[in-house]
XYZ file of C-alpha atoms in Angstrom:
640
model
C -0.344 26.949 -23.819
C -2.086 29.876 -22.159
C 0.119 29.799 -19.121
C 3.310 30.087 -21.145
C 3.054 33.824 -21.674
C 3.045 34.357 -17.929
C 6.313 32.528 -17.417
C 8.429 35.363 -18.731
C 6.816 37.939 -16.447
C 7.815 36.464 -13.112
C 10.409 34.384 -11.395
C 8.690 31.231 -10.219
C 9.250 30.490 -6.616
C 11.550 33.362 -5.716
C 11.809 33.417 -1.973
C 11.214 37.147 -1.768
C 8.042 36.812 -3.829
C 6.351 33.869 -2.169
C 7.665 33.180 1.304
C 5.590 34.709 4.068
C 8.560 34.766 6.414
C 12.310 34.710 6.261
C 12.388 31.217 7.709
C 13.916 28.671 5.390
C 12.304 25.254 5.354
C 14.575 22.221 5.279
C 12.095 20.874 2.735
C 13.111 23.559 0.251
C 16.365 24.646 -1.355
C 17.443 27.686 -3.345
C 17.095 25.741 -6.603
C 13.461 24.818 -6.037
C 10.744 26.210 -8.266
C 8.436 26.416 -5.254
C 10.459 27.775 -2.351
C 7.464 27.649 0.003
C 6.888 23.898 -0.152
C 10.019 22.682 -1.872
C 10.399 20.347 -4.840
C 12.002 17.014 -5.509
C 15.722 17.426 -6.072
C 15.365 15.629 -9.398
C 12.979 13.436 -11.361
C 14.621 10.188 -10.222
C 13.910 10.980 -6.544
C 10.224 11.308 -7.314
C 9.932 8.261 -9.558
C 11.776 5.987 -7.125
C 9.656 7.279 -4.246
C 6.505 6.531 -6.234
C 7.761 3.083 -7.223
C 8.710 2.404 -3.598
C 5.259 3.510 -2.442
C 3.402 1.393 -4.996
C 5.654 -1.676 -4.835
C 5.202 -3.167 -1.387
C 4.784 -6.400 0.495
C 1.615 -7.280 -1.419
C 3.613 -7.649 -4.626
C 5.572 -10.480 -3.007
C 3.067 -12.244 -0.779
C -0.323 -11.649 -2.422
C 0.004 -11.386 -6.202
C 1.809 -14.745 -6.772
C -0.799 -16.519 -4.655
C -3.706 -14.874 -6.521
C -2.158 -15.793 -9.850
C -1.820 -19.444 -8.816
C -5.338 -19.495 -7.350
C -7.056 -17.846 -10.323
C -5.857 -19.837 -13.280
C -2.124 -19.177 -13.453
C -1.066 -17.277 -16.568
C -4.723 -16.750 -17.514
C -5.016 -14.394 -14.521
C -2.714 -11.933 -16.286
C -5.505 -11.150 -18.775
C -8.002 -9.671 -16.257
C -5.071 -8.247 -14.286
C -3.829 -6.266 -17.294
C -7.336 -5.131 -18.241
C -8.029 -3.917 -14.717
C -4.733 -2.035 -14.759
C -5.849 -0.182 -17.891
C -9.477 0.351 -16.834
C -9.221 1.133 -13.123
C -5.672 1.374 -11.780
C -3.997 3.642 -14.313
C -6.885 6.155 -14.708
C -7.066 6.699 -10.934
C -3.292 6.810 -10.606
C -2.974 9.432 -13.361
C -5.818 11.465 -11.860
C -4.256 11.631 -8.388
C -0.760 12.419 -9.685
C -2.161 15.241 -11.845
C -4.281 16.588 -9.008
C -1.425 16.830 -6.523
C 1.014 18.312 -9.025
C -1.456 20.902 -10.355
C -2.206 22.597 -7.029
C 0.923 21.579 -5.046
C -1.247 20.561 -2.093
C -1.667 17.476 0.086
C -4.674 15.130 0.282
C -6.820 17.404 2.512
C -5.984 20.869 1.204
C -6.344 19.636 -2.388
C -10.095 19.663 -1.832
C -10.168 23.365 -2.390
C -11.249 21.972 -5.732
C -14.534 20.845 -4.120
C -15.035 21.932 -0.473
C -18.091 19.716 0.000
C -15.874 16.642 -0.424
C -12.993 17.709 1.785
C -13.942 14.942 4.204
C -12.758 12.464 1.569
C -9.241 13.805 2.068
C -9.617 13.556 5.842
C -10.713 9.933 5.468
C -7.675 9.130 3.318
C -5.286 10.635 5.876
C -6.897 8.849 8.838
C -6.832 5.501 7.042
C -3.181 6.093 6.127
C -2.505 6.730 9.818
C -4.057 3.416 10.839
C -2.117 1.638 8.108
C 1.142 3.304 9.177
C 0.652 1.913 12.692
C 0.377 -1.736 11.694
C 2.585 -1.606 8.587
C 5.622 -0.775 10.684
C 4.786 -3.764 12.896
C 5.138 -5.992 9.829
C 8.482 -4.314 9.151
C 9.399 -5.138 12.763
C 8.602 -8.810 12.058
C 10.965 -8.700 9.076
C 13.657 -7.098 11.244
C 13.287 -9.824 13.867
C 13.671 -12.587 11.283
C 16.550 -10.682 9.699
C 18.446 -10.705 13.001
C 17.466 -14.342 13.626
C 19.084 -15.260 10.304
C 22.537 -14.426 11.705
C 22.970 -17.962 13.024
C 24.809 -20.953 11.631
C 21.616 -23.002 11.872
C 18.337 -21.198 11.270
C 16.227 -21.456 14.453
C 13.148 -22.567 12.496
C 14.954 -25.247 10.472
C 14.095 -28.035 12.927
C 11.910 -28.871 15.917
C 14.045 -27.555 18.746
C 13.226 -27.162 22.461
C 10.308 -24.807 21.836
C 8.437 -27.351 19.676
C 5.599 -29.636 20.791
C 4.592 -33.138 19.724
C 2.849 -31.859 16.601
C 6.053 -30.408 15.144
C 7.556 -32.350 12.234
C 9.678 -31.623 9.162
C 7.856 -34.318 7.184
C 4.332 -35.618 6.999
C 3.569 -38.466 9.382
C 1.143 -41.223 8.359
C -1.585 -41.905 10.905
C -3.418 -44.814 9.243
C -4.128 -46.250 5.845
C -5.554 -49.228 3.979
C -3.474 -52.244 2.880
C -3.942 -55.770 1.543
C -3.489 -58.549 4.150
C -4.135 -62.190 3.216
C -6.095 -61.140 0.164
C -8.349 -58.747 2.105
C -8.236 -54.964 2.323
C -7.825 -53.766 5.881
C -7.642 -50.299 7.403
C -5.244 -50.050 10.320
C -2.868 -47.842 12.238
C 0.354 -47.143 10.364
C 2.466 -48.751 13.088
C 0.599 -52.023 12.430
C 1.007 -51.624 8.657
C 4.747 -50.983 9.003
C 5.374 -53.796 11.494
C 3.833 -56.289 9.065
C 5.769 -54.913 6.071
C 2.576 -53.939 4.283
C 2.211 -51.168 1.706
C -0.429 -48.479 1.966
C -2.855 -48.334 -0.931
C -2.982 -45.114 -2.930
C -5.498 -42.472 -1.811
C -6.130 -44.242 1.519
C -3.442 -42.540 3.590
C -4.498 -40.301 6.472
C -1.759 -38.059 7.848
C -1.307 -36.851 11.395
C -2.052 -33.163 12.015
C 1.545 -31.892 12.124
C 3.059 -28.426 11.753
C 6.262 -27.352 10.068
C 9.001 -26.091 12.416
C 8.716 -22.679 10.735
C 5.008 -22.496 11.594
C 5.556 -23.314 15.244
C 8.511 -20.938 15.414
C 6.355 -18.126 14.001
C 3.572 -18.707 16.531
C 5.456 -19.891 19.624
C 8.732 -17.963 19.431
C 8.447 -14.906 17.173
C 4.920 -13.864 18.141
C 4.429 -15.769 21.399
C 0.873 -15.807 20.078
C -1.956 -15.989 22.588
C -5.182 -17.898 22.095
C -7.105 -14.913 20.754
C -7.867 -11.200 20.937
C -9.287 -11.675 24.445
C -5.883 -12.706 25.782
C -3.649 -9.657 25.343
C -0.724 -11.020 27.333
C 2.533 -9.120 27.705
C 4.433 -6.925 25.280
C 6.925 -9.112 23.389
C 10.023 -7.100 24.227
C 12.180 -8.054 21.227
C 9.352 -7.202 18.819
C 8.913 -3.875 20.628
C 12.627 -3.162 20.141
C 12.374 -4.076 16.472
C 9.350 -1.775 16.172
C 11.329 1.031 17.804
C 14.220 0.447 15.403
C 11.896 0.512 12.388
C 10.432 3.848 13.513
C 13.940 5.207 14.093
C 14.848 4.278 10.511
C 11.704 5.966 9.187
C 12.331 9.095 11.271
C 15.965 9.289 10.160
C 14.983 8.969 6.506
C 12.311 11.690 6.735
C 13.900 14.264 9.021
C 14.388 16.617 6.045
C 11.250 15.512 4.260
C 11.589 14.704 0.572
C 15.136 16.045 0.484
C 16.322 13.155 2.662
C 13.786 10.433 1.790
C 14.352 11.108 -1.909
C 17.958 9.948 -1.494
C 17.238 6.970 0.760
C 14.870 5.445 -1.820
C 17.731 5.022 -4.277
C 18.667 2.088 -2.071
C 15.348 0.983 -0.584
C 13.523 1.009 -3.945
C 16.250 -0.453 -6.159
C 18.007 -3.044 -4.012
C 14.929 -5.303 -3.640
C 15.169 -5.922 -7.386
C 18.747 -7.074 -6.956
C 17.663 -9.485 -4.210
C 14.711 -10.738 -6.246
C 17.050 -11.447 -9.140
C 19.473 -13.321 -6.850
C 16.624 -15.388 -5.374
C 15.253 -16.110 -8.845
C 18.629 -17.280 -10.168
C 19.165 -19.443 -7.087
C 15.630 -20.801 -7.198
C 15.798 -21.639 -10.899
C 18.785 -23.926 -10.275
C 16.948 -26.042 -7.673
C 15.286 -29.385 -8.284
C 11.546 -28.976 -8.558
C 11.760 -25.287 -9.488
C 10.099 -25.895 -12.849
C 7.129 -27.547 -11.160
C 6.693 -24.494 -8.958
C 6.847 -22.083 -11.899
C 4.377 -24.204 -13.876
C 1.946 -23.998 -10.988
C 2.466 -20.237 -10.907
C 2.246 -19.475 -14.604
C 2.694 -22.164 -17.227
C 1.108 -25.087 -18.962
C -1.291 -25.578 -16.073
C -2.898 -22.185 -16.700
C -6.672 -22.522 -16.667
C -8.290 -20.191 -19.192
C -11.781 -21.334 -18.139
C -11.227 -19.501 -14.842
C -11.931 -16.268 -16.740
C -15.607 -17.246 -16.739
C -15.723 -16.807 -12.955
C -16.632 -13.364 -11.599
C -14.414 -13.924 -8.542
C -11.313 -13.910 -10.757
C -12.138 -10.479 -12.184
C -12.945 -9.156 -8.738
C -9.568 -10.402 -7.432
C -7.758 -8.784 -10.367
C -9.470 -5.425 -9.850
C -8.928 -5.491 -6.096
C -5.249 -6.409 -6.425
C -4.607 -3.618 -8.945
C -6.462 -1.099 -6.806
C -4.563 -1.831 -3.605
C -1.227 -2.580 -5.236
C -1.037 0.884 -6.819
C -1.949 2.575 -3.507
C -4.601 4.803 -5.084
C -7.008 6.712 -2.796
C -4.639 6.545 0.187
C -3.538 10.179 -0.198
C 0.107 9.279 -0.759
C 0.064 9.770 -4.532
C -1.349 13.277 -4.127
C 1.167 14.117 -1.401
C 4.237 12.885 -3.288
C 3.146 14.500 -6.567
C 2.536 17.833 -4.844
C 6.318 18.352 -4.691
C 6.750 18.084 -8.471
C 7.547 21.061 -10.620
C 4.450 22.365 -12.349
C 5.341 21.344 -15.903
C 6.544 17.865 -14.995
C 5.126 15.214 -17.331
C 2.886 13.440 -14.817
C 1.321 11.397 -17.620
C 4.518 9.530 -18.494
C 5.309 9.194 -14.778
C 1.980 7.478 -14.117
C 2.497 5.042 -16.996
C 6.038 4.229 -15.856
C 5.188 3.633 -12.194
C 2.076 1.535 -12.911
C 3.823 -0.694 -15.445
C 6.865 -1.075 -13.162
C 4.624 -2.063 -10.262
C 2.795 -4.743 -12.246
C 5.942 -6.170 -13.826
C 7.481 -6.356 -10.349
C 4.546 -8.453 -9.167
C 4.973 -10.895 -12.043
C 8.750 -11.013 -11.580
C 8.428 -11.641 -7.838
C 6.133 -14.579 -8.540
C 8.875 -16.414 -10.426
C 11.320 -15.968 -7.547
C 8.770 -17.111 -4.964
C 7.380 -20.136 -6.805
C 10.731 -21.486 -7.957
C 11.788 -21.904 -4.322
C 8.359 -23.218 -3.249
C 8.577 -25.752 -6.067
C 11.839 -27.009 -4.614
C 10.225 -27.222 -1.172
C 7.408 -29.346 -2.599
C 9.994 -31.570 -4.292
C 11.920 -32.116 -1.047
C 8.764 -32.858 0.925
C 7.294 -34.989 -1.875
C 4.144 -32.929 -1.779
C 2.204 -31.192 -4.554
C 3.074 -27.503 -4.905
C -0.490 -26.569 -3.988
C 0.091 -27.798 -0.417
C 3.007 -25.451 0.255
C 1.522 -22.293 -1.281
C 0.162 -19.635 1.058
C -0.548 -15.935 1.033
C 0.169 -13.103 3.438
C 1.908 -13.820 6.723
C 1.897 -17.580 6.088
C 3.926 -17.141 2.903
C 6.367 -14.558 4.260
C 7.011 -16.005 7.706
C 6.135 -19.710 7.392
C 6.218 -21.262 3.909
C 9.089 -19.327 2.335
C 11.369 -19.439 5.412
C 10.716 -23.196 5.577
C 11.770 -23.533 1.951
C 14.886 -21.409 2.463
C 15.903 -23.484 5.480
C 16.299 -26.476 3.162
C 18.870 -24.760 0.933
C 22.641 -24.931 1.337
C 23.945 -21.822 3.129
C 20.368 -21.204 4.242
C 21.203 -18.243 6.576
C 22.419 -16.248 3.568
C 19.222 -16.782 1.572
C 17.106 -16.096 4.638
C 18.967 -12.854 5.269
C 18.468 -11.719 1.670
C 14.754 -12.537 1.697
C 13.969 -10.693 4.926
C 16.222 -7.802 3.960
C 14.142 -7.507 0.798
C 10.910 -7.518 2.830
C 12.396 -4.830 5.077
C 13.249 -2.562 2.152
C 9.905 -3.133 0.417
C 8.100 -2.169 3.602
C 10.271 0.827 4.443
C 9.888 2.805 1.218
C 6.115 2.298 1.330
C 6.176 3.517 4.924
C 8.260 6.563 3.972
C 5.539 7.704 1.582
C 2.770 7.043 4.107
C 4.425 9.186 6.778
C 5.229 11.840 4.169
C 1.477 11.936 3.495
C 0.852 12.815 7.151
C 3.608 15.444 7.369
C 2.489 17.008 4.076
C -1.007 17.355 5.520
C 0.406 19.086 8.603
C 2.516 21.348 6.385
C -0.507 22.464 4.364
C -2.502 23.239 7.510
C 0.307 24.835 9.544
C 2.934 26.017 7.010
C 4.694 28.486 9.313
C 5.008 25.981 12.152
C 6.301 23.329 9.764
C 9.011 25.680 8.502
C 10.401 26.147 12.004
C 9.725 22.711 13.492
C 9.831 20.203 10.627
C 12.273 17.825 12.346
C 10.557 17.828 15.794
C 7.130 17.404 14.188
C 8.278 14.524 11.970
C 9.945 12.786 14.891
C 6.897 13.490 17.057
C 4.631 11.761 14.524
C 6.937 8.725 14.533
C 7.047 8.589 18.348
C 3.265 8.874 18.647
C 2.657 6.118 16.104
C 5.256 3.926 17.819
C 3.354 4.094 21.115
C 0.029 3.479 19.349
C 1.582 0.424 17.720
C 2.666 -1.206 20.983
C -0.678 -3.017 21.215
C 0.366 -4.792 18.003
C 3.518 -6.261 19.587
C 1.746 -7.857 22.529
C 1.052 -11.584 22.514
C -2.271 -10.774 20.872
C -0.576 -8.322 18.507
C -1.023 -10.332 15.312
C -4.783 -10.310 15.878
C -4.751 -6.506 16.067
C -2.626 -6.236 12.922
C -5.051 -8.505 11.086
C -8.077 -6.616 12.463
C -6.835 -3.188 11.347
C -5.887 -4.544 7.933
C -9.257 -6.291 7.540
C -11.290 -3.143 8.197
C -9.217 -0.020 7.512
C -7.508 -1.252 4.344
C -10.797 -2.528 2.968
C -13.904 -0.890 1.626
C -13.264 2.450 3.359
C -10.614 3.172 0.728
C -12.969 2.017 -2.032
C -15.651 4.379 -0.736
C -13.195 7.290 -0.734
C -12.063 6.430 -4.276
C -15.635 6.360 -5.607
C -16.374 9.775 -4.103
C -13.048 11.139 -5.353
C -13.697 10.285 -8.983
C -17.368 11.331 -8.812
C -16.457 14.670 -7.250
C -13.712 15.533 -9.721
C -15.327 14.211 -12.899
C -19.025 14.921 -12.360
C -19.074 17.946 -10.041
C -15.838 19.838 -10.704
C -15.980 18.678 -14.314
C -13.920 16.107 -16.161
C -13.310 18.381 -19.165
C -12.324 21.191 -16.844
C -9.886 18.873 -15.103
C -8.414 17.888 -18.478
C -7.816 21.580 -19.207
C -5.960 21.822 -15.891
C -3.754 18.889 -16.877
C -3.032 20.474 -20.254
C -1.756 23.579 -18.477
C 0.972 21.306 -17.070
C 1.815 18.846 -19.856
C 0.739 20.810 -22.918
C -2.186 20.637 -25.307
C -3.156 17.125 -26.398
C -5.394 15.877 -29.196
C -8.973 14.722 -28.719
C -7.823 11.239 -29.658
C -5.320 11.309 -26.778
C -8.048 12.111 -24.248
C -10.635 9.720 -25.684
C -9.465 6.770 -23.563
C -9.158 8.792 -20.365
C -12.604 10.322 -20.828
C -14.126 6.867 -21.319
C -12.457 5.621 -18.135
C -13.014 8.678 -15.925
C -16.610 9.329 -16.999
C -17.911 5.767 -17.033
C -15.721 2.653 -16.894
C -13.625 3.372 -13.783
C -16.460 4.611 -11.521
C -18.656 1.667 -12.557
C -15.848 -0.786 -11.775
C -15.172 0.866 -8.419
C -18.840 0.795 -7.441
C -19.043 -2.872 -8.479
C -15.999 -3.740 -6.352
C -17.377 -1.729 -3.423
C -20.768 -3.434 -3.567
C -19.108 -6.837 -3.948
C -16.879 -6.146 -0.957
C -19.860 -5.197 1.199
C -22.003 -8.137 0.063
C -19.236 -10.684 0.604
C -18.018 -9.117 3.839
C -17.200 -11.691 6.501
C -16.199 -11.412 10.131
C -12.417 -11.324 10.584
C -10.515 -14.467 11.479
C -6.851 -15.275 11.892
C -6.343 -18.801 10.632
C -8.835 -20.900 12.546
C -9.143 -18.351 15.383
C -12.470 -16.507 15.439
C -12.606 -12.949 16.711
C -14.849 -12.125 19.670
C -17.918 -10.011 19.011
C -16.348 -6.998 20.701
C -13.299 -7.320 18.423
C -15.464 -7.141 15.316
C -17.285 -4.159 16.895
C -13.935 -2.397 17.423
C -13.131 -2.996 13.756
C -16.397 -1.405 12.663
C -15.771 1.518 15.009
C -12.373 2.077 13.390
C -13.738 2.193 9.861
C -16.728 4.323 10.929
C -14.288 6.742 12.565
C -12.444 6.931 9.228
C -15.435 7.570 6.939
C -17.676 9.582 9.284
C -15.688 12.714 8.454
C -17.062 12.722 4.918
C -20.618 13.683 5.976
C -19.429 15.694 9.010
C -17.175 17.962 6.954
C -19.848 18.309 4.265
C -22.438 19.415 6.836
C -19.994 21.881 8.441
C -19.216 23.432 5.041
C -22.905 23.798 4.238
C -23.694 25.333 7.642
C -20.915 27.908 7.203
C -22.122 28.905 3.751
C -24.589 31.727 3.122
C -27.990 31.757 1.472
C -30.718 29.162 1.351
C -29.950 25.449 1.414
C -29.646 25.161 -2.353
C -27.308 28.160 -2.547
C -25.193 26.800 0.290
C -24.784 23.416 -1.379
C -24.046 25.055 -4.734
C -21.349 27.292 -3.210
C -19.705 24.266 -1.581
C -19.677 22.461 -4.933
C -17.583 25.214 -6.522
C -13.810 25.529 -6.149
C -12.657 28.097 -3.624
C -11.244 31.363 -4.909
C -7.700 30.279 -4.029
C -7.935 27.063 -6.040
C -5.418 26.757 -8.844
C -1.685 26.472 -9.480
C 0.393 27.390 -6.438
C 2.672 29.896 -8.192
C 1.461 33.009 -9.964
C 3.456 32.448 -13.143
C 1.677 29.118 -13.718
C -1.862 30.408 -13.403
C -2.340 31.781 -16.888
C -5.586 33.478 -17.872
C -7.806 30.751 -16.370
C -6.507 31.360 -12.829
C -5.290 34.956 -13.061
C -7.700 35.953 -10.253
C -5.746 33.893 -7.706
C -3.306 36.014 -5.727
C 0.166 35.147 -4.531
C 0.777 33.810 -1.022
C 2.389 37.140 -0.225
C -0.831 38.968 -1.051
C -2.915 36.461 0.865
C -1.616 37.902 4.093
C -2.672 41.385 3.072
C -6.094 40.618 1.638
C -7.421 37.508 3.280
C -11.105 37.552 4.107
C -12.827 34.773 6.092
C -15.495 33.010 4.088
C -18.486 30.879 4.756
C -17.029 27.863 3.017
C -14.290 27.410 5.562
C -11.561 28.489 3.155
C -10.251 31.953 2.341
C -11.334 34.067 -0.590
C -9.038 36.843 -1.725
C -9.748 40.275 -3.102
C -7.297 41.943 -5.449
């Protein structure tokens, strides 16, 4: 490799060579290759952080439901194909990009200044997500604490319940045979005359499980809609504060502290999932639940429906957390010659296998719930909040020693949420570090804690009585097509403007020369298949866009307008930054655009000994201070 001959001529990352000051950053240690930014203490820290970031709540409450809804085991076919065609190529690209330049999601766009707004969009969307994601963690904390009772508070219709609360279905009316004639009457009449309801004629009363009423009336104190904000629910606010305190404590030394915390937060959920699976598999009705999830009831004909393929692509895209900026940020702390290719394969496969594994644990317990209630499994299956805080808690409440199983389930949700949140906040602090490196060296802990405090206060609106509507609104808009739009521009910019073959050469500087056969698949995906799939998903998302609702509650017009304002605020920076870059450039319009479509002069590997002949013109950070010259592109060019 060209860069190898440079390695013997310098000491990578020596503090005296590359630090601009004598300040030592808590992010870095004496053993780091890059003493300016720091590196992961070891490979396991990085891999577990990536797994924790990719494996989140969606693996537990969305994937099993999608699998059931889209043909059971047959859904694994489009799911696996979309992993290979869309998820893995983007994942590998972002990991390679961050590791190559050792920069966060905004500064990485030295590769293509015209598209720097894409990085800004990713960071802003991650900020919105961080606000509401910690609220969901607060919900899990509340239920975790509520599980420390001999009798689970949602196991029966207690004082908070109304007349619609019931643990079983209540018959309202039905048809029966009386004196040789079929009559339709109230169930009280049918029962008093010892008659038997005819099959398929039973109408049930509109009742709610105790867990559903507990979720709405007690946990959330849910108001009638977004118009009725109500008061701050104090115990949810305290849980939100605690969740932010945990995040701040885990990140106070950046990757050096979070990299150790994830050994527990990323691994222990698997232990809990295994315990829940073993317990669930021993319950009556568990087999019925698993067969509904993935078994003999799989419907291969579902593969003929476009909606199934769209669901598979969307789930892969969001499950792997591509285009959020976090993958670039976490990978930027890798050592330059780390094998990011094998890392990408490992994390993506682990994430998908976790989703499948979680489905078995979830559906085995839901199958038992259906057995107890004498209902079909399809009537107890939900997705999202309804699965995590209504259906599954209801099922757990019917088990012996139910507080133990409830504690384990919500502890698992807590851990799954926390390690994803760690990476999201690390994305924000990495962005600050790239923009203000000297300030971050001196004030890393205050800045990290300040970010957590600010986001806590911004999240208080989400723990009011209308809080769940705000959580749903932010998720509906900010975690939707804005990310898809950023991903499309990301792959177009890197592959078609910077150059896909050029990018492959950059990767080979890190992982070594590879054969043409090795790159054949990645070229096919990066140059054609992946961007086409992303555009198709984006167009589909826009065409099928619907106004947000929470259950049967419609959002007011102003609420939908606020949602659009949020997503416009996220993506508007793409054209704004592009225009600013062009205005700052020199020459005629064509020359300005052309200059903004070329990498800046300081683009390349962070350390001098990794630059090789291709990037030998890039100077060290130490020389930057001596030779920096303002440029029209908004970056800094350097003169040797």
